[in-house]
Coordinates of C-alpha atoms in Angstrom, one line a residue:
M1 CA -58.2 -26.2 -20.6
A2 CA -54.5 -26.5 -21.5
I3 CA -51.9 -25.7 -18.9
L4 CA -49.3 -23.1 -20.9
Q5 CA -45.0 -23.6 -19.6
T6 CA -44.4 -21.3 -16.6
P7 CA -42.9 -18.7 -17.8
V8 CA -39.4 -17.1 -15.8
L9 CA -38.6 -13.8 -14.5
H10 CA -35.1 -12.2 -15.7
A11 CA -33.3 -11.1 -12.5
I12 CA -34.5 -7.3 -11.6
S13 CA -32.2 -4.5 -10.8
P14 CA -32.7 -2.0 -8.0
F15 CA -34.5 0.8 -9.5
D16 CA -36.1 4.4 -8.5
P17 CA -39.8 3.6 -8.1
R18 CA -40.6 7.5 -9.3
R19 CA -39.7 5.9 -12.8
E20 CA -41.8 3.2 -14.4
K21 CA -39.8 -0.1 -15.2
V22 CA -39.7 -2.8 -17.6
L23 CA -39.8 -6.5 -16.6
E24 CA -38.8 -9.0 -18.8
F25 CA -39.5 -12.8 -18.9
Y26 CA -38.4 -16.0 -20.9
Y27 CA -41.5 -17.6 -22.2
E28 CA -42.1 -20.9 -24.7
G29 CA -45.3 -22.2 -25.6
S30 CA -47.9 -21.0 -27.6
Q31 CA -48.5 -17.3 -28.5
S32 CA -49.0 -15.4 -25.1
Y33 CA -51.9 -12.6 -25.8
K34 CA -52.2 -11.7 -22.4
N35 CA -49.4 -11.4 -19.4
R36 CA -50.1 -10.4 -15.5
I37 CA -47.9 -9.6 -12.9
V38 CA -47.9 -9.8 -9.8
I39 CA -45.8 -7.8 -7.2
T40 CA -46.3 -8.2 -3.0
D41 CA -44.3 -6.6 -0.7
N42 CA -42.3 -8.9 1.1
E43 CA -41.9 -7.7 4.4
R44 CA -45.6 -7.0 5.1
G45 CA -46.6 -10.2 2.7
V46 CA -49.6 -8.3 1.2
I47 CA -49.8 -7.7 -2.2
V48 CA -49.5 -4.5 -3.9
Y49 CA -50.2 -4.3 -7.8
D50 CA -52.1 -7.1 -9.6
K51 CA -52.9 -6.4 -13.0
T52 CA -53.5 -7.8 -16.6
T53 CA -52.6 -6.5 -19.6
D54 CA -53.3 -7.8 -23.6
S55 CA -49.8 -8.1 -24.9
M56 CA -47.8 -10.7 -26.9
R57 CA -44.4 -9.1 -26.2
L58 CA -42.5 -11.2 -23.1
Y59 CA -42.2 -8.1 -21.0
A60 CA -44.6 -5.9 -18.4
L61 CA -44.9 -3.0 -16.8
I62 CA -44.5 -1.2 -13.2
P63 CA -45.7 2.0 -13.1
A64 CA -44.2 5.0 -12.1
G65 CA -44.8 6.4 -8.5
L66 CA -46.7 2.4 -7.0
L67 CA -44.0 1.2 -5.7
S68 CA -42.2 3.3 -2.1
A69 CA -37.9 3.1 -2.6
G70 CA -36.0 1.6 0.6
R71 CA -38.5 -1.5 0.5
Q72 CA -38.5 -4.9 -0.8
Y73 CA -40.7 -6.3 -3.0
L74 CA -41.3 -9.8 -5.1
A75 CA -42.7 -9.9 -8.4
Q76 CA -44.3 -12.8 -10.3
I77 CA -45.8 -13.2 -14.0
Q78 CA -48.3 -15.1 -15.4
V79 CA -49.6 -15.5 -19.3
Y80 CA -52.8 -16.6 -21.4
D81 CA -53.1 -17.7 -24.6
M82 CA -55.7 -16.4 -27.0
D83 CA -57.7 -19.3 -25.9
G84 CA -57.8 -18.4 -22.4
N85 CA -55.8 -21.2 -21.2
H86 CA -53.1 -19.6 -18.9
S87 CA -50.1 -20.6 -17.2
G88 CA -48.6 -21.1 -13.4
L89 CA -47.6 -17.7 -11.3
S90 CA -43.7 -17.9 -12.0
D91 CA -41.2 -18.0 -9.2
P92 CA -40.9 -15.2 -7.1
V93 CA -37.8 -13.0 -8.1
L94 CA -37.1 -10.6 -5.2
F95 CA -35.7 -6.6 -6.1
Y96 CA -35.4 -3.7 -4.3
C97 CA -36.6 0.1 -4.4
F98 CA -34.2 2.7 -4.0
T99 CA -33.9 6.4 -4.3
A100 CA -31.5 6.8 -7.4
P101 CA -28.6 8.2 -6.0
A102 CA -26.4 10.8 -6.2
F103 CA -22.9 10.2 -8.2
G104 CA -20.9 12.8 -9.9
L105 CA -17.3 13.7 -10.4
E106 CA -16.3 16.3 -7.4
G107 CA -15.9 19.7 -9.1
I108 CA -15.5 18.8 -12.7
T109 CA -18.2 19.2 -15.6
D110 CA -18.4 19.4 -18.9
G111 CA -16.5 22.2 -20.3
Y112 CA -14.1 22.0 -17.5
V113 CA -10.8 23.4 -18.4
C114 CA -7.9 21.1 -16.7
R115 CA -4.4 23.6 -16.4
N116 CA -2.2 20.8 -15.6
A117 CA -0.6 17.6 -17.2
S118 CA -2.4 15.5 -14.2
I119 CA -6.3 15.2 -13.3
N120 CA -6.9 14.7 -9.5
L121 CA -10.7 12.7 -9.7
L122 CA -13.0 12.3 -6.6
V123 CA -16.6 11.6 -7.1
H124 CA -19.5 12.2 -4.4
Y125 CA -22.4 9.2 -3.7
S126 CA -25.2 9.7 -1.8
Q127 CA -28.9 7.8 -1.6
V128 CA -31.2 8.7 0.3
E129 CA -31.6 5.3 2.0
N130 CA -28.5 4.9 3.1
E131 CA -27.8 2.2 0.4
R132 CA -24.1 1.8 0.3
L133 CA -21.3 1.7 -2.1
K134 CA -19.6 -1.1 -3.3
S135 CA -17.3 -1.1 -5.9
L136 CA -16.1 1.8 -7.8
Q137 CA -13.8 2.5 -10.9
Y138 CA -12.3 5.6 -13.1
F139 CA -11.9 5.9 -16.8
L140 CA -10.4 7.7 -19.0
Y141 CA -11.3 8.7 -22.8
S142 CA -10.1 10.9 -25.5
G143 CA -11.8 13.3 -27.1
D144 CA -13.5 11.1 -29.6
K145 CA -14.2 8.3 -26.6
A146 CA -11.9 5.6 -27.6
P147 CA -10.0 4.3 -24.0
L148 CA -7.2 5.8 -22.9
S149 CA -6.6 4.2 -19.0
S150 CA -8.5 3.0 -16.1
S151 CA -8.1 2.3 -12.5
D152 CA -8.4 -0.7 -10.9
V153 CA -11.8 -1.8 -9.3
I154 CA -12.2 -0.1 -6.1
Y155 CA -14.0 -2.1 -3.6
S156 CA -14.8 0.3 -0.8
S157 CA -18.1 2.0 0.4
T158 CA -16.3 4.9 0.5
P159 CA -15.3 6.9 -2.4
S160 CA -12.0 6.6 -3.4
G161 CA -9.8 9.1 -5.9
H162 CA -7.7 8.5 -8.6
S163 CA -4.9 10.1 -10.6
F164 CA -4.6 10.2 -14.4
Y165 CA -1.1 11.6 -15.5
G166 CA 0.8 12.6 -18.9
L167 CA -2.4 14.5 -20.4
Q168 CA -1.1 16.3 -23.4
N169 CA -1.5 20.4 -23.7
N170 CA -4.4 21.7 -26.1
S171 CA -6.3 18.3 -25.8
V172 CA -9.8 17.2 -25.1
Y173 CA -10.2 14.5 -22.9
C174 CA -13.5 12.5 -21.7
L175 CA -13.8 11.3 -18.0
R176 CA -16.1 8.9 -16.8
A177 CA -16.7 6.6 -13.7
M178 CA -18.9 3.7 -13.1
G179 CA -20.0 1.8 -9.9
E180 CA -22.5 -0.6 -8.3
T181 CA -23.8 -0.5 -4.9
V182 CA -23.8 -3.5 -2.2
H183 CA -27.8 -4.5 -4.0
G184 CA -27.0 -4.3 -7.6
M185 CA -27.6 -0.6 -8.4
K186 CA -25.7 0.4 -11.6
L187 CA -23.9 4.2 -11.3
D188 CA -22.3 5.8 -14.4
T189 CA -21.5 9.7 -14.6
G190 CA -21.5 9.7 -18.4
Y191 CA -18.9 11.3 -20.6
I192 CA -17.4 14.6 -19.3
E193 CA -15.6 16.2 -21.3
I194 CA -12.5 18.1 -20.1
S195 CA -9.9 20.6 -22.3
V196 CA -6.3 20.6 -21.2
I197 CA -4.7 23.6 -21.3
Y198 CA -1.5 24.6 -19.7
N199 CA 1.7 27.0 -20.4
T200 CA 4.9 25.7 -21.1
V201 CA 8.3 27.3 -20.5
P202 CA 11.2 26.7 -23.1
A203 CA 13.6 24.1 -21.5
N204 CA 16.7 27.0 -21.6
V205 CA 15.1 29.3 -19.9
V206 CA 14.8 29.2 -16.0
F207 CA 12.9 32.3 -15.5
Q208 CA 10.3 34.4 -17.8
A209 CA 8.9 37.4 -17.4
E210 CA 5.5 39.1 -18.7
N211 CA 4.7 42.5 -18.1
N212 CA 0.9 42.3 -17.2
R213 CA 0.4 46.6 -17.4
Q214 CA -3.3 46.0 -17.0
N215 CA -3.6 45.1 -13.7
G216 CA 0.0 46.3 -12.5
Y217 CA 1.9 43.8 -11.8
I218 CA 5.0 41.4 -13.5
Q219 CA 4.1 37.8 -13.6
L220 CA 7.1 35.5 -13.2
T221 CA 7.3 31.9 -14.7
T222 CA 9.5 29.7 -13.6
N223 CA 11.1 26.6 -15.5
I224 CA 11.9 24.6 -12.5
I225 CA 10.1 21.2 -12.5
S226 CA 7.9 20.5 -9.8
I227 CA 7.7 17.0 -8.9
G228 CA 4.6 15.5 -7.1
Y229 CA 5.2 12.8 -5.0
E230 CA 3.6 10.8 -1.9
V231 CA 4.8 8.5 1.2
K232 CA 2.5 5.9 2.7
N233 CA 3.1 7.3 6.0
D234 CA 5.8 9.5 8.3
H235 CA 9.0 6.9 9.0
Y236 CA 11.4 8.4 7.1
T237 CA 14.1 10.6 7.4
L238 CA 15.8 13.0 5.2
K239 CA 19.7 14.3 6.0
D240 CA 22.3 15.6 3.9
G241 CA 20.2 14.6 0.8
L242 CA 19.8 11.3 1.9
L243 CA 16.4 9.8 2.4
T244 CA 15.8 6.9 4.4
L245 CA 12.7 4.7 4.2
K246 CA 11.6 2.1 7.2
D247 CA 7.8 0.2 5.9
N248 CA 7.2 3.1 3.8
Y249 CA 7.2 3.7 -0.3
L250 CA 8.3 7.3 -1.8
L251 CA 5.5 7.9 -5.1
Y252 CA 6.2 10.2 -7.9
N253 CA 3.0 11.1 -8.8
D254 CA 3.3 13.9 -11.0
G255 CA 5.6 15.9 -13.5
F256 CA 7.8 13.7 -15.4
Q257 CA 6.8 10.4 -17.6
I258 CA 8.9 7.5 -19.5
K259 CA 9.0 8.2 -23.5
D260 CA 10.6 6.6 -26.2
D261 CA 14.6 6.6 -25.1
F262 CA 15.5 7.4 -22.0
S263 CA 18.1 6.9 -19.1
L264 CA 17.5 6.0 -15.5
F265 CA 19.7 6.2 -12.7
V266 CA 18.6 5.0 -9.2
E267 CA 21.1 5.8 -5.9
A268 CA 20.3 3.8 -2.9
Q269 CA 22.3 1.6 -0.2
N270 CA 20.8 -0.9 2.0
L271 CA 18.4 -2.1 -0.2
P272 CA 16.4 -5.3 1.1
L273 CA 15.2 -8.8 -1.7
G274 CA 12.8 -8.3 -3.7
K275 CA 11.3 -5.6 -5.5
F276 CA 12.9 -2.7 -4.7
L277 CA 11.3 -0.2 -7.7
T278 CA 8.6 -0.1 -10.3
T279 CA 6.8 2.3 -12.7
D280 CA 3.1 2.5 -13.2
H281 CA 1.6 -0.9 -14.0
D282 CA 4.9 -2.4 -13.5
I283 CA 5.7 -1.6 -17.5
L284 CA 9.6 -1.4 -15.5
S285 CA 11.0 -3.1 -12.0
L286 CA 13.9 -3.7 -10.4
W287 CA 14.4 -6.4 -7.9
I288 CA 17.3 -7.4 -5.7
I289 CA 17.6 -11.1 -5.6
N290 CA 19.7 -13.8 -4.1
V291 CA 21.3 -16.6 -6.6
C292 CA 23.4 -19.3 -4.8
G293 CA 24.7 -16.4 -2.2
T294 CA 25.8 -14.2 -4.7
F295 CA 23.3 -11.2 -5.1
Y296 CA 22.3 -8.8 -8.9
C297 CA 20.0 -6.5 -9.1
R298 CA 17.1 -8.2 -12.0
L299 CA 15.2 -5.8 -14.5
N300 CA 11.5 -6.9 -15.1
V301 CA 10.1 -5.2 -17.9
G302 CA 6.4 -5.4 -18.6
D303 CA 4.7 -8.7 -19.7
S304 CA 8.2 -9.6 -21.4
P305 CA 9.6 -13.1 -20.6
A306 CA 13.2 -11.5 -21.2
V307 CA 14.6 -10.8 -17.9
Y308 CA 18.2 -8.5 -17.3
C309 CA 20.5 -9.6 -14.4
V310 CA 24.0 -8.0 -13.3
P311 CA 25.8 -8.6 -10.1
L312 CA 26.2 -5.8 -7.2
P313 CA 29.5 -4.9 -6.9
K314 CA 31.6 -6.2 -4.3
A315 CA 33.4 -3.7 -1.8
R316 CA 37.0 -2.9 -2.4
L317 CA 40.3 -2.9 0.0
C318 CA 41.9 0.3 -0.1
T319 CA 44.3 2.1 2.4
D320 CA 43.2 4.6 5.1
D321 CA 43.5 7.5 3.3
G322 CA 40.3 6.0 1.1
R323 CA 42.7 4.9 -1.9
F324 CA 41.8 2.0 -3.5
I325 CA 44.6 -1.4 -3.0
V326 CA 45.3 -3.3 -6.6
T327 CA 47.7 -5.7 -7.7
D328 CA 50.5 -5.6 -9.8
G329 CA 47.9 -6.0 -12.7
D330 CA 45.9 -2.8 -11.4
T331 CA 42.8 -5.4 -10.5
M332 CA 41.1 -4.1 -7.3
L333 CA 40.9 -6.4 -4.4
E334 CA 37.7 -7.4 -3.5
V335 CA 35.8 -8.4 -0.2
I336 CA 34.7 -11.9 -0.3
D337 CA 31.4 -12.1 1.5
S338 CA 28.1 -14.0 1.4
T339 CA 26.2 -11.3 2.7
Y340 CA 24.6 -8.2 0.9
D341 CA 25.2 -5.1 3.5
S342 CA 27.4 -2.5 2.1
N343 CA 26.5 1.0 3.3
D344 CA 28.4 2.6 0.4
L345 CA 25.8 4.1 -2.6
I346 CA 25.3 1.9 -5.7
V347 CA 24.2 2.8 -8.3
F348 CA 21.8 1.0 -10.8
E349 CA 21.6 2.5 -14.1
V350 CA 18.4 1.5 -16.7
K351 CA 19.0 2.8 -20.4
R352 CA 16.8 2.1 -23.2
K353 CA 17.5 2.7 -26.7
N354 CA 15.5 1.5 -29.8
G355 CA 13.7 -0.6 -27.7
I356 CA 16.8 -2.3 -26.1
Y357 CA 17.4 -2.3 -22.5
G358 CA 20.7 -2.0 -20.4
L359 CA 21.1 -2.3 -16.7
D360 CA 24.5 -2.0 -15.0
A361 CA 25.4 -1.5 -11.3
Y362 CA 28.2 0.4 -9.5
Y363 CA 29.6 1.8 -6.6
K364 CA 29.0 5.5 -6.7
P365 CA 32.8 6.4 -5.9
E366 CA 34.2 4.5 -7.8
G367 CA 32.2 4.7 -11.5
I368 CA 32.9 1.3 -12.0
R369 CA 30.3 -0.4 -14.0
T370 CA 29.6 -4.1 -14.4
E371 CA 28.3 -6.0 -17.9
V372 CA 24.6 -6.8 -18.2
S373 CA 23.8 -10.3 -18.7
A374 CA 20.4 -11.1 -20.2

């Protein structure tokens, strides 16, 4: 009797034993006419299933309801040819059985109507045998399922949320969340179709009044835009319109977006070295840098190799009544200082027109712009 080549079982992902499971294997040799599958309870060392099936296909089946959720098993495969020759049992492959987890988006199902230009997503996850979540990712698609945006992969045993911004009015989108458990069970909400419908007010109207006669009230709609924001912690003060942050950040997360040509003005003082402003995915970022004792503001634009720099304005000498001291040639006298510690507000001005960027930096009281260098 000839000995056939030993088959190799493919890796077996965790599955719910209430459903039938197909085990695929690799085999090269004379045509296989039978295969035998042996399943052993890994903790007790007891064979719980031993079945030989007539089949020329390179897979075997574990019937539904045979195994128990929350347990570990070992699987082995053996093949036979038409003459009764057989291989040895394959190396055992460890696998897990778990009850299928509950995994979906909180409060959002097919047909959901979003009344804002942004949407906050959070998944609910639970599993009977306490199989922990390992990773999670959110996806945004167009109505025809073309990818538009996605979150970073979130590695956490506790589901975290994510928000998508800039949704277009009167549009259809698809949402999706995918994840994986600690032992490799794949999770997927599937495509969830939503509609985005929200009211807009003409830009030149401060208030819009609508008489709801049927219910006996007047509805007022304001053109004041509410900007969504969040801070890292409570280490901040807001006084006289000036926000002071300490080991903190301010994130604007709703209410506006940069599109096409734009002008951006940022007023700040006592900024630390390094990046102090960035947009989503670092498409645009502003930095304070020190080059040979001179301080600059640097503009980075996405993955572009182009870098824009402008020197920070130096402090001016002035009289007791606040007037700047100038020379006979109308040149303002500057303070020579190798440190950047001015308490005056500096305006950082970023502009984009026809794809070309510009950068300015000047003291707010002066309104004197420096020239950009690329």
